[in-house]
mmCIF file of N, CA and C in Angstrom:
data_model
loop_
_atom_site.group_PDB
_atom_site.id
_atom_site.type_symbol
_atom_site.label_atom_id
_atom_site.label_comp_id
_atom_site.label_asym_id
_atom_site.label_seq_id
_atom_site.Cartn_x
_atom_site.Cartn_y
_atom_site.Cartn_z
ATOM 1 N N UNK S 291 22.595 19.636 -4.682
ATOM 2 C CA UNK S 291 21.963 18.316 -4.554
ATOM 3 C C UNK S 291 21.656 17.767 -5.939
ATOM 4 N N UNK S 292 22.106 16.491 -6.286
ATOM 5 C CA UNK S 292 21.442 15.905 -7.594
ATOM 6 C C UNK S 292 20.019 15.503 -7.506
ATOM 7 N N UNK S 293 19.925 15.966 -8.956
ATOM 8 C CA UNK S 293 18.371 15.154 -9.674
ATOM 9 C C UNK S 293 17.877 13.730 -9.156
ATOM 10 N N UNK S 294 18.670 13.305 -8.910
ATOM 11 C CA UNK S 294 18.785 12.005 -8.725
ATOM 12 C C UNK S 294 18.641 11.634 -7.013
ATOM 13 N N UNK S 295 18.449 12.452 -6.237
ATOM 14 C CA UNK S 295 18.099 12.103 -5.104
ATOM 15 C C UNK S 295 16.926 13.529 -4.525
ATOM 16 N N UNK S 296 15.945 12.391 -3.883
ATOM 17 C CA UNK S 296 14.617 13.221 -3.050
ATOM 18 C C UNK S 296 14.756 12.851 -1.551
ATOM 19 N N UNK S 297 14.421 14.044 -0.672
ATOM 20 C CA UNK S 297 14.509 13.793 0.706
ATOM 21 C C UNK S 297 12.962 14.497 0.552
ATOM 22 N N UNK S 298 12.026 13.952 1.367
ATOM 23 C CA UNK S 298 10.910 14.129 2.263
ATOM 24 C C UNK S 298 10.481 13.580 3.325
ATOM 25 N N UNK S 299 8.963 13.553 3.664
ATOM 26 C CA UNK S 299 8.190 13.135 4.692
ATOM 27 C C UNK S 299 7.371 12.364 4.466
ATOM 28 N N UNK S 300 7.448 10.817 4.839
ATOM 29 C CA UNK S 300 6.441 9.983 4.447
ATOM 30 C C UNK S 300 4.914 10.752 4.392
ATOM 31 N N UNK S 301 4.246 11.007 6.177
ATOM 32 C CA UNK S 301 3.500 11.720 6.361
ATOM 33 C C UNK S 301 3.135 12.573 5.503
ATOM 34 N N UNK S 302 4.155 13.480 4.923
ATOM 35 C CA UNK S 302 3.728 14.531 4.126
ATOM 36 C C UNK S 302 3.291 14.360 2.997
ATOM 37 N N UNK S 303 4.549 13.813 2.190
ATOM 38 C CA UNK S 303 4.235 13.255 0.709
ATOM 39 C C UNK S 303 2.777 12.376 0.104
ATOM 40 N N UNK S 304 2.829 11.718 1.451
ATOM 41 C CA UNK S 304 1.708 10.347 1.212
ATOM 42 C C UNK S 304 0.339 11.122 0.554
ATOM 43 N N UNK S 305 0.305 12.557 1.456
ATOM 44 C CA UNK S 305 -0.490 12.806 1.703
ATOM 45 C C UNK S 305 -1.389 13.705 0.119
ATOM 46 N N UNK S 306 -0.282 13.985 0.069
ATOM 47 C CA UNK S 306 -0.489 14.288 -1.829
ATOM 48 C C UNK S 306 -0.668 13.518 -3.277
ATOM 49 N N UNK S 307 -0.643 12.432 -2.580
ATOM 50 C CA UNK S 307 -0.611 11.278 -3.957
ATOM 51 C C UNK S 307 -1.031 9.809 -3.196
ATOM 52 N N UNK S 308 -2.335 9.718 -2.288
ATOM 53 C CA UNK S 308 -3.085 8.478 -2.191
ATOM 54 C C UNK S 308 -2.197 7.717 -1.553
ATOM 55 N N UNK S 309 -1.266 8.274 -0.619
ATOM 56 C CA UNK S 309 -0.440 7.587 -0.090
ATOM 57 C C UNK S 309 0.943 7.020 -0.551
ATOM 58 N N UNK S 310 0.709 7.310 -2.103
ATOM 59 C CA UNK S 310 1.605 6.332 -2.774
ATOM 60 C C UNK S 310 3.178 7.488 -2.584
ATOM 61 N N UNK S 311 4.442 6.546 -2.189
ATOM 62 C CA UNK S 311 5.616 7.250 -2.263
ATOM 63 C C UNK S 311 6.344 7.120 -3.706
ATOM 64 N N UNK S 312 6.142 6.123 -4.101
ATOM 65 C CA UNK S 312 7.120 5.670 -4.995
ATOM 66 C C UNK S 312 6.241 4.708 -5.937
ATOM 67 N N UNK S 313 6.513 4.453 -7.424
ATOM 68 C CA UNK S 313 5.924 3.480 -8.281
ATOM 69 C C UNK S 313 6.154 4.070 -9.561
ATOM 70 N N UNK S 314 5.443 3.533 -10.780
ATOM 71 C CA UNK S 314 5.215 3.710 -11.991
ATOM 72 C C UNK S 314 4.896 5.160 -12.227
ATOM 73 N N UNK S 315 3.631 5.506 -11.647
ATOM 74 C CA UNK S 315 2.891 6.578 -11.738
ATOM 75 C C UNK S 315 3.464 8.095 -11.175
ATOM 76 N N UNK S 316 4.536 7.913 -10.675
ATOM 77 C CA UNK S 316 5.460 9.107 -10.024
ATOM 78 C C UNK S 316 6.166 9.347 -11.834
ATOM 79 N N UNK S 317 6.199 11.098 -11.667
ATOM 80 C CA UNK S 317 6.616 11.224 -12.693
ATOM 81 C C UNK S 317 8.517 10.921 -13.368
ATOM 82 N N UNK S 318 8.605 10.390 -14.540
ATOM 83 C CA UNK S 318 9.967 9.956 -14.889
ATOM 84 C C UNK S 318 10.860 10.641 -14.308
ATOM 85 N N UNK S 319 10.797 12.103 -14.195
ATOM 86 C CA UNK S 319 12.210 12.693 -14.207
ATOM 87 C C UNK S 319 12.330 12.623 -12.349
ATOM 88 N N UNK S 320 11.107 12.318 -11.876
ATOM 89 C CA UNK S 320 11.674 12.773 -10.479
ATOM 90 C C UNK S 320 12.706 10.998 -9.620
ATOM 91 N N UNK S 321 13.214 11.142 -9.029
ATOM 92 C CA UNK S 321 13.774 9.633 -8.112
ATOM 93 C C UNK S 321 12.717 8.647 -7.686
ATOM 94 N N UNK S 322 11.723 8.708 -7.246
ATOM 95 C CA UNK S 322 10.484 8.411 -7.033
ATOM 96 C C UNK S 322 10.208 7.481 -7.994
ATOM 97 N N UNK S 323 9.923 7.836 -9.154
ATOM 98 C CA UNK S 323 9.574 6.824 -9.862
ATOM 99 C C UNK S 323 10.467 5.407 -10.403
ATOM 100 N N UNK S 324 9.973 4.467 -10.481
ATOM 101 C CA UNK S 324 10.061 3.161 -10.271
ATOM 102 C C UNK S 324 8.742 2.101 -10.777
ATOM 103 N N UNK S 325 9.111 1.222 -12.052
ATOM 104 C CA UNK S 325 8.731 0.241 -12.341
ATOM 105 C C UNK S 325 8.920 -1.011 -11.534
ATOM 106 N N UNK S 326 9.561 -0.664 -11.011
ATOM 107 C CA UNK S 326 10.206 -2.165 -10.666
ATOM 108 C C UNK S 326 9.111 -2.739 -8.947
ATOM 109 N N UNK S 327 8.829 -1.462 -8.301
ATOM 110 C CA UNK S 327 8.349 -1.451 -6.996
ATOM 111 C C UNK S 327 7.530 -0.287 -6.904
ATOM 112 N N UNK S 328 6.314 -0.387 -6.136
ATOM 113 C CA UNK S 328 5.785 0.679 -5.643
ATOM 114 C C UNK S 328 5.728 0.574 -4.236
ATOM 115 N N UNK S 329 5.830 1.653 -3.521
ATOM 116 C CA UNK S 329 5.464 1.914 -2.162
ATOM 117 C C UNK S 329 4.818 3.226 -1.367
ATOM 118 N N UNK S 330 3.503 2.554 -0.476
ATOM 119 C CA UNK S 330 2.762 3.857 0.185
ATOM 120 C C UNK S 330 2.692 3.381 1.417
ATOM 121 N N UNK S 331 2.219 4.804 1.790
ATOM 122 C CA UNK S 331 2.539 4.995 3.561
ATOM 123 C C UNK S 331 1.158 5.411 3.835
ATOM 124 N N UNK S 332 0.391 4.310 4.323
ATOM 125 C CA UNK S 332 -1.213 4.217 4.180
ATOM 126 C C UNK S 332 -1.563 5.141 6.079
ATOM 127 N N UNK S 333 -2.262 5.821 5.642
ATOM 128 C CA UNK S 333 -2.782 5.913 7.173
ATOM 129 C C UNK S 333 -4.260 6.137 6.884
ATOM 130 N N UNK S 334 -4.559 5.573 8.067
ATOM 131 C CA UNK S 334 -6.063 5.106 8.129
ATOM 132 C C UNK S 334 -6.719 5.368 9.424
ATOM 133 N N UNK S 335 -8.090 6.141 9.282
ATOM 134 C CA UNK S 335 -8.440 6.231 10.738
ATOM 135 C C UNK S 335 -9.381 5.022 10.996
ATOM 136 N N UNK S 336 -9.845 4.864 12.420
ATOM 137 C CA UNK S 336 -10.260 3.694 13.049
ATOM 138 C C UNK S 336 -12.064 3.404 11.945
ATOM 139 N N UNK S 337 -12.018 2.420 11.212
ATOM 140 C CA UNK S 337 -13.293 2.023 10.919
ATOM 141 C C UNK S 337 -13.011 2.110 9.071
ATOM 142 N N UNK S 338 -12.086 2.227 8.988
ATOM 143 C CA UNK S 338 -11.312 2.298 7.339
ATOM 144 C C UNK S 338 -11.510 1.141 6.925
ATOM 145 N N UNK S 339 -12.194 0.912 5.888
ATOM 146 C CA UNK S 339 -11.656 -0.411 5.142
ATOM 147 C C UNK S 339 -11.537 -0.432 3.542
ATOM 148 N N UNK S 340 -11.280 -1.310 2.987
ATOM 149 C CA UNK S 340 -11.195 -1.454 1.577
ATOM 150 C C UNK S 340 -12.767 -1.587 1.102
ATOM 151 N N UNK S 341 -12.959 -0.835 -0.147
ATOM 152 C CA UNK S 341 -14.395 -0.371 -0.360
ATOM 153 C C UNK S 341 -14.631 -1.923 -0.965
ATOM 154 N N UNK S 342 -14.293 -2.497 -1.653
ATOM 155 C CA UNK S 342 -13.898 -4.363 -2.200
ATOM 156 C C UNK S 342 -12.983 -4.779 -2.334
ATOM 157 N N UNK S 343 -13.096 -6.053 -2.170
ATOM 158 C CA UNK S 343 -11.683 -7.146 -2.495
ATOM 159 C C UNK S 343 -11.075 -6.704 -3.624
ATOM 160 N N UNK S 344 -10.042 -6.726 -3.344
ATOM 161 C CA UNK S 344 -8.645 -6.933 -5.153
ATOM 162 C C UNK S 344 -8.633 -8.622 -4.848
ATOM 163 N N UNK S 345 -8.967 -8.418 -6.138
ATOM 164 C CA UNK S 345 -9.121 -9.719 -7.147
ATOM 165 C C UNK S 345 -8.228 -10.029 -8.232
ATOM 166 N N UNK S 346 -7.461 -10.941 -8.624
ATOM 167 C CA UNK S 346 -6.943 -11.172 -10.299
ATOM 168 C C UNK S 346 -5.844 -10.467 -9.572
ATOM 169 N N UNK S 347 -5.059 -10.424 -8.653
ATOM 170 C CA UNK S 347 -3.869 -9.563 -8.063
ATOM 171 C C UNK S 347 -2.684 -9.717 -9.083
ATOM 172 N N UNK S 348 -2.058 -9.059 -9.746
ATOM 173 C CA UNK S 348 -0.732 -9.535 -10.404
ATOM 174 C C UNK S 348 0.454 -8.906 -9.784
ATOM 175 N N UNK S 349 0.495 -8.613 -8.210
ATOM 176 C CA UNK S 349 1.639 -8.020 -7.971
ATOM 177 C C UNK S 349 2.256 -9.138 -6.580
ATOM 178 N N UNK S 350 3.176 -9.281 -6.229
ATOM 179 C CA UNK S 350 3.377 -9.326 -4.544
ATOM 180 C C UNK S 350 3.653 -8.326 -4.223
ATOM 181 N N UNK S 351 2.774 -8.321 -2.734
ATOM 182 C CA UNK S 351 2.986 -7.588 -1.967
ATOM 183 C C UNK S 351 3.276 -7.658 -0.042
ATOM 184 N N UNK S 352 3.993 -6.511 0.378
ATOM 185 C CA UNK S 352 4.523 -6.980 1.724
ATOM 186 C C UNK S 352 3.395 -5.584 2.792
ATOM 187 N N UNK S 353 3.411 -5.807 3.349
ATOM 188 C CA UNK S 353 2.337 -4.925 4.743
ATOM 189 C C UNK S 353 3.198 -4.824 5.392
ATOM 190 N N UNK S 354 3.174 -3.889 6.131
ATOM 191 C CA UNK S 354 4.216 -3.783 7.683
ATOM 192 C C UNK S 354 3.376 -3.155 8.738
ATOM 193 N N UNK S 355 2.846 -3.151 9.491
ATOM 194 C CA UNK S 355 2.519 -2.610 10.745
ATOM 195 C C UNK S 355 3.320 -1.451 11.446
ATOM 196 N N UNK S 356 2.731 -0.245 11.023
ATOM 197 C CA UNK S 356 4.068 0.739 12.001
ATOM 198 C C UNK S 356 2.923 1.269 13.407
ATOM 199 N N UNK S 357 1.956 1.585 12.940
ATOM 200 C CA UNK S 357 1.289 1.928 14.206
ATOM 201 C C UNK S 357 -0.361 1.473 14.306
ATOM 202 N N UNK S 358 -0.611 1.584 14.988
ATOM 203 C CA UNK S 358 -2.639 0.712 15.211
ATOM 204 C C UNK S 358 -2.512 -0.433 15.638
ATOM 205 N N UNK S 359 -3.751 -1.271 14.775
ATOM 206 C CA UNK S 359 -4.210 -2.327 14.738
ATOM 207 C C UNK S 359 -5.346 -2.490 13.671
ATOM 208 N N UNK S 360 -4.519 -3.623 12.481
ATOM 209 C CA UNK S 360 -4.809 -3.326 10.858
ATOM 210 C C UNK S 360 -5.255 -5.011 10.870
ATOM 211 N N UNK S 361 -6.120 -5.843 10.476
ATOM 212 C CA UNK S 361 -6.684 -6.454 9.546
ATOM 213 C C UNK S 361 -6.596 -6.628 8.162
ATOM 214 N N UNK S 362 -5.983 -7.624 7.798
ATOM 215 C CA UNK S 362 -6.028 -8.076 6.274
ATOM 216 C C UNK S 362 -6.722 -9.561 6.196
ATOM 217 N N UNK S 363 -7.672 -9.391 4.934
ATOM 218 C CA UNK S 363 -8.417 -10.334 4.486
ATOM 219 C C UNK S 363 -7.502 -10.980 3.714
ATOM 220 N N UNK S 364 -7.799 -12.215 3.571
ATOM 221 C CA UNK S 364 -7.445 -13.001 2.599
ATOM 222 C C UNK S 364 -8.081 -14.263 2.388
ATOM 223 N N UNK S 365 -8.229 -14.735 1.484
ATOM 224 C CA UNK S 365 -8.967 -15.936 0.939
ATOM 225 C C UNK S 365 -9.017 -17.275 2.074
ATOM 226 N N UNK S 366 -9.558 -17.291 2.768
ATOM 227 C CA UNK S 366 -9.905 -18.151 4.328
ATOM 228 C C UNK S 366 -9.461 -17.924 5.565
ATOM 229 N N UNK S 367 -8.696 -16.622 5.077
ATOM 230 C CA UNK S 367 -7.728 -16.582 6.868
ATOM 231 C C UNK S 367 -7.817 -15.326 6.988
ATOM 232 N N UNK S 368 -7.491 -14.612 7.961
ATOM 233 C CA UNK S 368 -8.032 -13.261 8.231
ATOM 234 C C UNK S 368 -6.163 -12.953 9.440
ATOM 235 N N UNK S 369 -6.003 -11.939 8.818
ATOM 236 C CA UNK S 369 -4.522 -11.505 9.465
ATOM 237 C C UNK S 369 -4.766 -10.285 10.681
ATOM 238 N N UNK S 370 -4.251 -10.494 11.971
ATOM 239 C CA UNK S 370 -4.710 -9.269 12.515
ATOM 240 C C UNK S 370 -2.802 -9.022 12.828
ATOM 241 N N UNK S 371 -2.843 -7.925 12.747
ATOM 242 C CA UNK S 371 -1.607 -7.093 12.793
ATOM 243 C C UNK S 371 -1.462 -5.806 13.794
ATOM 244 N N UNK S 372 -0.860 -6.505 15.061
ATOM 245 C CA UNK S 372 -1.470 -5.409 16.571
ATOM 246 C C UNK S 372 -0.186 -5.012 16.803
ATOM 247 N N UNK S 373 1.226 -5.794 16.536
ATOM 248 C CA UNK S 373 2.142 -5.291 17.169
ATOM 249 C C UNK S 373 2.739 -4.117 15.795
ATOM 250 N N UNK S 374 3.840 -3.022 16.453
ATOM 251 C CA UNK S 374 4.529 -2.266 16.095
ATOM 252 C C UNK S 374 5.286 -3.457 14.886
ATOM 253 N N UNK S 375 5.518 -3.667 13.594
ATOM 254 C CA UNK S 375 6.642 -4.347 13.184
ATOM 255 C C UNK S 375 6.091 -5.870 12.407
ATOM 256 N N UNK S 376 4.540 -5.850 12.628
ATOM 257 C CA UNK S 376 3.975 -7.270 12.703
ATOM 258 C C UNK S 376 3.850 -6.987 10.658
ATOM 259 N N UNK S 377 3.757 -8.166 9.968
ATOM 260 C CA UNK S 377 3.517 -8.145 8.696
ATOM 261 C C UNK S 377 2.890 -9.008 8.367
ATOM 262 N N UNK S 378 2.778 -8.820 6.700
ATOM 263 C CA UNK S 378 2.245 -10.063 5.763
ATOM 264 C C UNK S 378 3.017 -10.038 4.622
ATOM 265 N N UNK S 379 2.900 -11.082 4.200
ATOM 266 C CA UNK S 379 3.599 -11.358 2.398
ATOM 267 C C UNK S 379 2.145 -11.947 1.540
ATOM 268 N N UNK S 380 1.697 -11.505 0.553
ATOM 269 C CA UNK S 380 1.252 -12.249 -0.360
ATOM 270 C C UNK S 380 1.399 -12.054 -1.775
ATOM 271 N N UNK S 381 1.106 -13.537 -2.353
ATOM 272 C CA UNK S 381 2.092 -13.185 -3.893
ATOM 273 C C UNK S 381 0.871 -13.245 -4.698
ATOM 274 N N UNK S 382 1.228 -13.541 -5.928
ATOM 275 C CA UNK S 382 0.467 -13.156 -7.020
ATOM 276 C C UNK S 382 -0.751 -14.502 -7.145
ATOM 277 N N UNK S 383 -1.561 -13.269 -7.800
ATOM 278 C CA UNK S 383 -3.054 -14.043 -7.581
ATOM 279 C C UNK S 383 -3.926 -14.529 -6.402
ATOM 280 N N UNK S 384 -3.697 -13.966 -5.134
ATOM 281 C CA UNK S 384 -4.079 -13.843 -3.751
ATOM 282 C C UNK S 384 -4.901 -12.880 -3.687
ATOM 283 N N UNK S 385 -6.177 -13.048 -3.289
ATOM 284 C CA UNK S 385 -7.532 -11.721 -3.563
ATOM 285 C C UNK S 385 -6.913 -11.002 -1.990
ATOM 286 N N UNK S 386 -7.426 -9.831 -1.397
ATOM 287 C CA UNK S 386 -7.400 -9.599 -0.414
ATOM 288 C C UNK S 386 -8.176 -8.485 0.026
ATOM 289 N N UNK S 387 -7.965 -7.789 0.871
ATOM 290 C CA UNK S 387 -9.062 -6.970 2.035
ATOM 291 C C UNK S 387 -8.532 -6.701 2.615
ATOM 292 N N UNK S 388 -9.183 -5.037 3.840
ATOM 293 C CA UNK S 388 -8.641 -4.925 4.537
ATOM 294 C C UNK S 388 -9.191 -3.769 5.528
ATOM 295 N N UNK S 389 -8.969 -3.739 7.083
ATOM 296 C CA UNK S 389 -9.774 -2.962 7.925
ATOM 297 C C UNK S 389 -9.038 -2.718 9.103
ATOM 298 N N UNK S 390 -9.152 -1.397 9.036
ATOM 299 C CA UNK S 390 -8.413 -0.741 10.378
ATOM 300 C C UNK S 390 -9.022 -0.647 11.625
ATOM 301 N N UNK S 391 -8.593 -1.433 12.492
ATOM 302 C CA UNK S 391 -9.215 -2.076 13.509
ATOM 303 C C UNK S 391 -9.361 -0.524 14.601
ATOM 304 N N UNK S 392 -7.717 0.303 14.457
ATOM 305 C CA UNK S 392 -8.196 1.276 14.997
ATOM 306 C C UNK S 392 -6.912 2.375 13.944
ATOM 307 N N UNK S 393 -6.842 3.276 14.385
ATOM 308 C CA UNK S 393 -6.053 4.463 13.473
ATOM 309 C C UNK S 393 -4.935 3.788 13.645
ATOM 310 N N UNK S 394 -4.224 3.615 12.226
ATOM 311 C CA UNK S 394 -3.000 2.859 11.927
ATOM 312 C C UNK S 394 -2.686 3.488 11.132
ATOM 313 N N UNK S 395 -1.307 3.263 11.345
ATOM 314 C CA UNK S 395 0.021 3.509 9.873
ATOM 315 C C UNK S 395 0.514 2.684 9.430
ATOM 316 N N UNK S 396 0.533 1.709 8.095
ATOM 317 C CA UNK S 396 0.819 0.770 7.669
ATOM 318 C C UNK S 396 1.842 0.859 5.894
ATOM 319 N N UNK S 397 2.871 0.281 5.997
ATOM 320 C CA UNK S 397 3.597 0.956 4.736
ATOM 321 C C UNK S 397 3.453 -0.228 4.069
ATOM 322 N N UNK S 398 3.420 -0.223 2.476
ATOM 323 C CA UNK S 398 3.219 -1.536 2.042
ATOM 324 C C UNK S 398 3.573 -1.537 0.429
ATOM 325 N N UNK S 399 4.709 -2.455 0.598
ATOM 326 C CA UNK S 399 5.635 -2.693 -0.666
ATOM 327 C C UNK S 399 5.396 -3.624 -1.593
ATOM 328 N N UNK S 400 4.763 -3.024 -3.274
ATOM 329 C CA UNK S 400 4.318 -4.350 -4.052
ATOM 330 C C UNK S 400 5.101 -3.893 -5.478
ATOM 331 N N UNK S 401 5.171 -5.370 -5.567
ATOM 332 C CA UNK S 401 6.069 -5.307 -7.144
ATOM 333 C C UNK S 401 6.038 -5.976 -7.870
ATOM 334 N N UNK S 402 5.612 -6.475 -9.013
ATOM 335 C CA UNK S 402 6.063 -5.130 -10.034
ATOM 336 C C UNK S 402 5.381 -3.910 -9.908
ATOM 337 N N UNK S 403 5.372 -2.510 -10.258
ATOM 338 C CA UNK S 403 4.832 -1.484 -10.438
ATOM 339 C C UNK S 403 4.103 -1.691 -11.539
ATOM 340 N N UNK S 404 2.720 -1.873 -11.621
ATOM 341 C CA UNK S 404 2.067 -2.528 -13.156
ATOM 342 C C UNK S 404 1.368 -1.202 -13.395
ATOM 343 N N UNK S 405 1.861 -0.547 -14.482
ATOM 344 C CA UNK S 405 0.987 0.617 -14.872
ATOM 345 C C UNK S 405 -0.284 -0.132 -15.746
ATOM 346 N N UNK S 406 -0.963 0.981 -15.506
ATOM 347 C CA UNK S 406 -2.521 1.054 -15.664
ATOM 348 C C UNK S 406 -3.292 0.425 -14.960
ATOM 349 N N UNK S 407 -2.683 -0.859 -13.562
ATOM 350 C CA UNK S 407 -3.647 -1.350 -13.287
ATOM 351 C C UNK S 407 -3.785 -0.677 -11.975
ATOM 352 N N UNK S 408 -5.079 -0.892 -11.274
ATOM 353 C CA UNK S 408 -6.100 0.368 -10.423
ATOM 354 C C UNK S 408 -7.258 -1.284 -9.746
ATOM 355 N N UNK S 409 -7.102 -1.349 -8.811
ATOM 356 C CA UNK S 409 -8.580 -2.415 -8.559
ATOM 357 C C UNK S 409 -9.400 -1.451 -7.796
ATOM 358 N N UNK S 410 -10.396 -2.337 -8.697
ATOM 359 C CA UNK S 410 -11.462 -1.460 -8.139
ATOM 360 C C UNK S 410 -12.136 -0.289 -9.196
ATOM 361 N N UNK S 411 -12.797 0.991 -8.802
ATOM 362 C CA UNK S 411 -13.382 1.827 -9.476
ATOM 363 C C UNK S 411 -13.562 3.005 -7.945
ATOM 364 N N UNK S 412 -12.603 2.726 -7.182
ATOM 365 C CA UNK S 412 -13.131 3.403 -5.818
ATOM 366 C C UNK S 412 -12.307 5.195 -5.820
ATOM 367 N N UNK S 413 -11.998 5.212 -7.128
ATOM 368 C CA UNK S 413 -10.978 6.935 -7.176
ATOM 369 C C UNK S 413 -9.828 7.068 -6.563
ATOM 370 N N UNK S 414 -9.080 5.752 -6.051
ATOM 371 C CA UNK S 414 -8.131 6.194 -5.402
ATOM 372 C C UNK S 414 -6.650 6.557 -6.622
ATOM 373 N N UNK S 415 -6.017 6.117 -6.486
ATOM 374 C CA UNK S 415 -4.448 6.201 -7.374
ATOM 375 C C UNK S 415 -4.622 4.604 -7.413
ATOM 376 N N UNK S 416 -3.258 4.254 -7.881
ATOM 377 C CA UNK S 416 -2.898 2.710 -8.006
ATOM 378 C C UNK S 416 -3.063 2.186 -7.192
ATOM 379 N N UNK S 417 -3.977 0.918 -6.720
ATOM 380 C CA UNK S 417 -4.043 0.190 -5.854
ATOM 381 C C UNK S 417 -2.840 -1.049 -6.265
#
């Protein structure tokens, strides 16, 4: 098998690195890493939310709904996301939030991969 290709388990992997699959912060030599995009495979049990808003956002980012019922804040409108497949898009400079209405799996693709930035102070990995 080449260097150049990784097979795992969302589930699994996520579970070692804050959810995150892929981004900046994955180390160079492995496939995983990527400037260009990051992506994690969030699971959340029922009553989860974001400890504060991300603010000053410099990335877009996409949500997907794979399982629950997930809530995203956003600056006057409030997103509820019940079906299998349901999403959001928001681009740069869009504050947002967010609350797991009940135990969900939600994968969510933002890009650029901006190293060093982290919102918040809440210990997670790259938000």
């Amino acid at each position: 098998m080449s260097d150049s290709v990784y097979v795992g388990n969302a589930g699994k992997d996520a579970a070692l690195d804050w959810g995150w699959l892929l981004g900046h912060f994955k180390d160079v030599s492995d496939p995983r890493h990527s400037e260009d995009v990051e992506i994690k495979w969030g699971v959340h049990p029922p009553g989860d939310e974001r400890a504060q808003w991300v603010t000053g956002e410099e990335r877009t980012a996409l949500l997907v709904l794979i399982s629950g019922r997930f809530r995203v804040e956003l600056p006057g409108r409030s997103v509820l996301l019940a079906e299998q497949g349901d999403y959001v898009v928001w681009g740069k400079g869009v504050d947002h939030s967010w609350y797991a209405e009940e135990e969900s799996v939600v994968l969510t693709v933002r890009w650029p991969s901006v190293p060093g930035y982290k919102a918040g102070d809440d210990g997670a990995a790259p938000e």
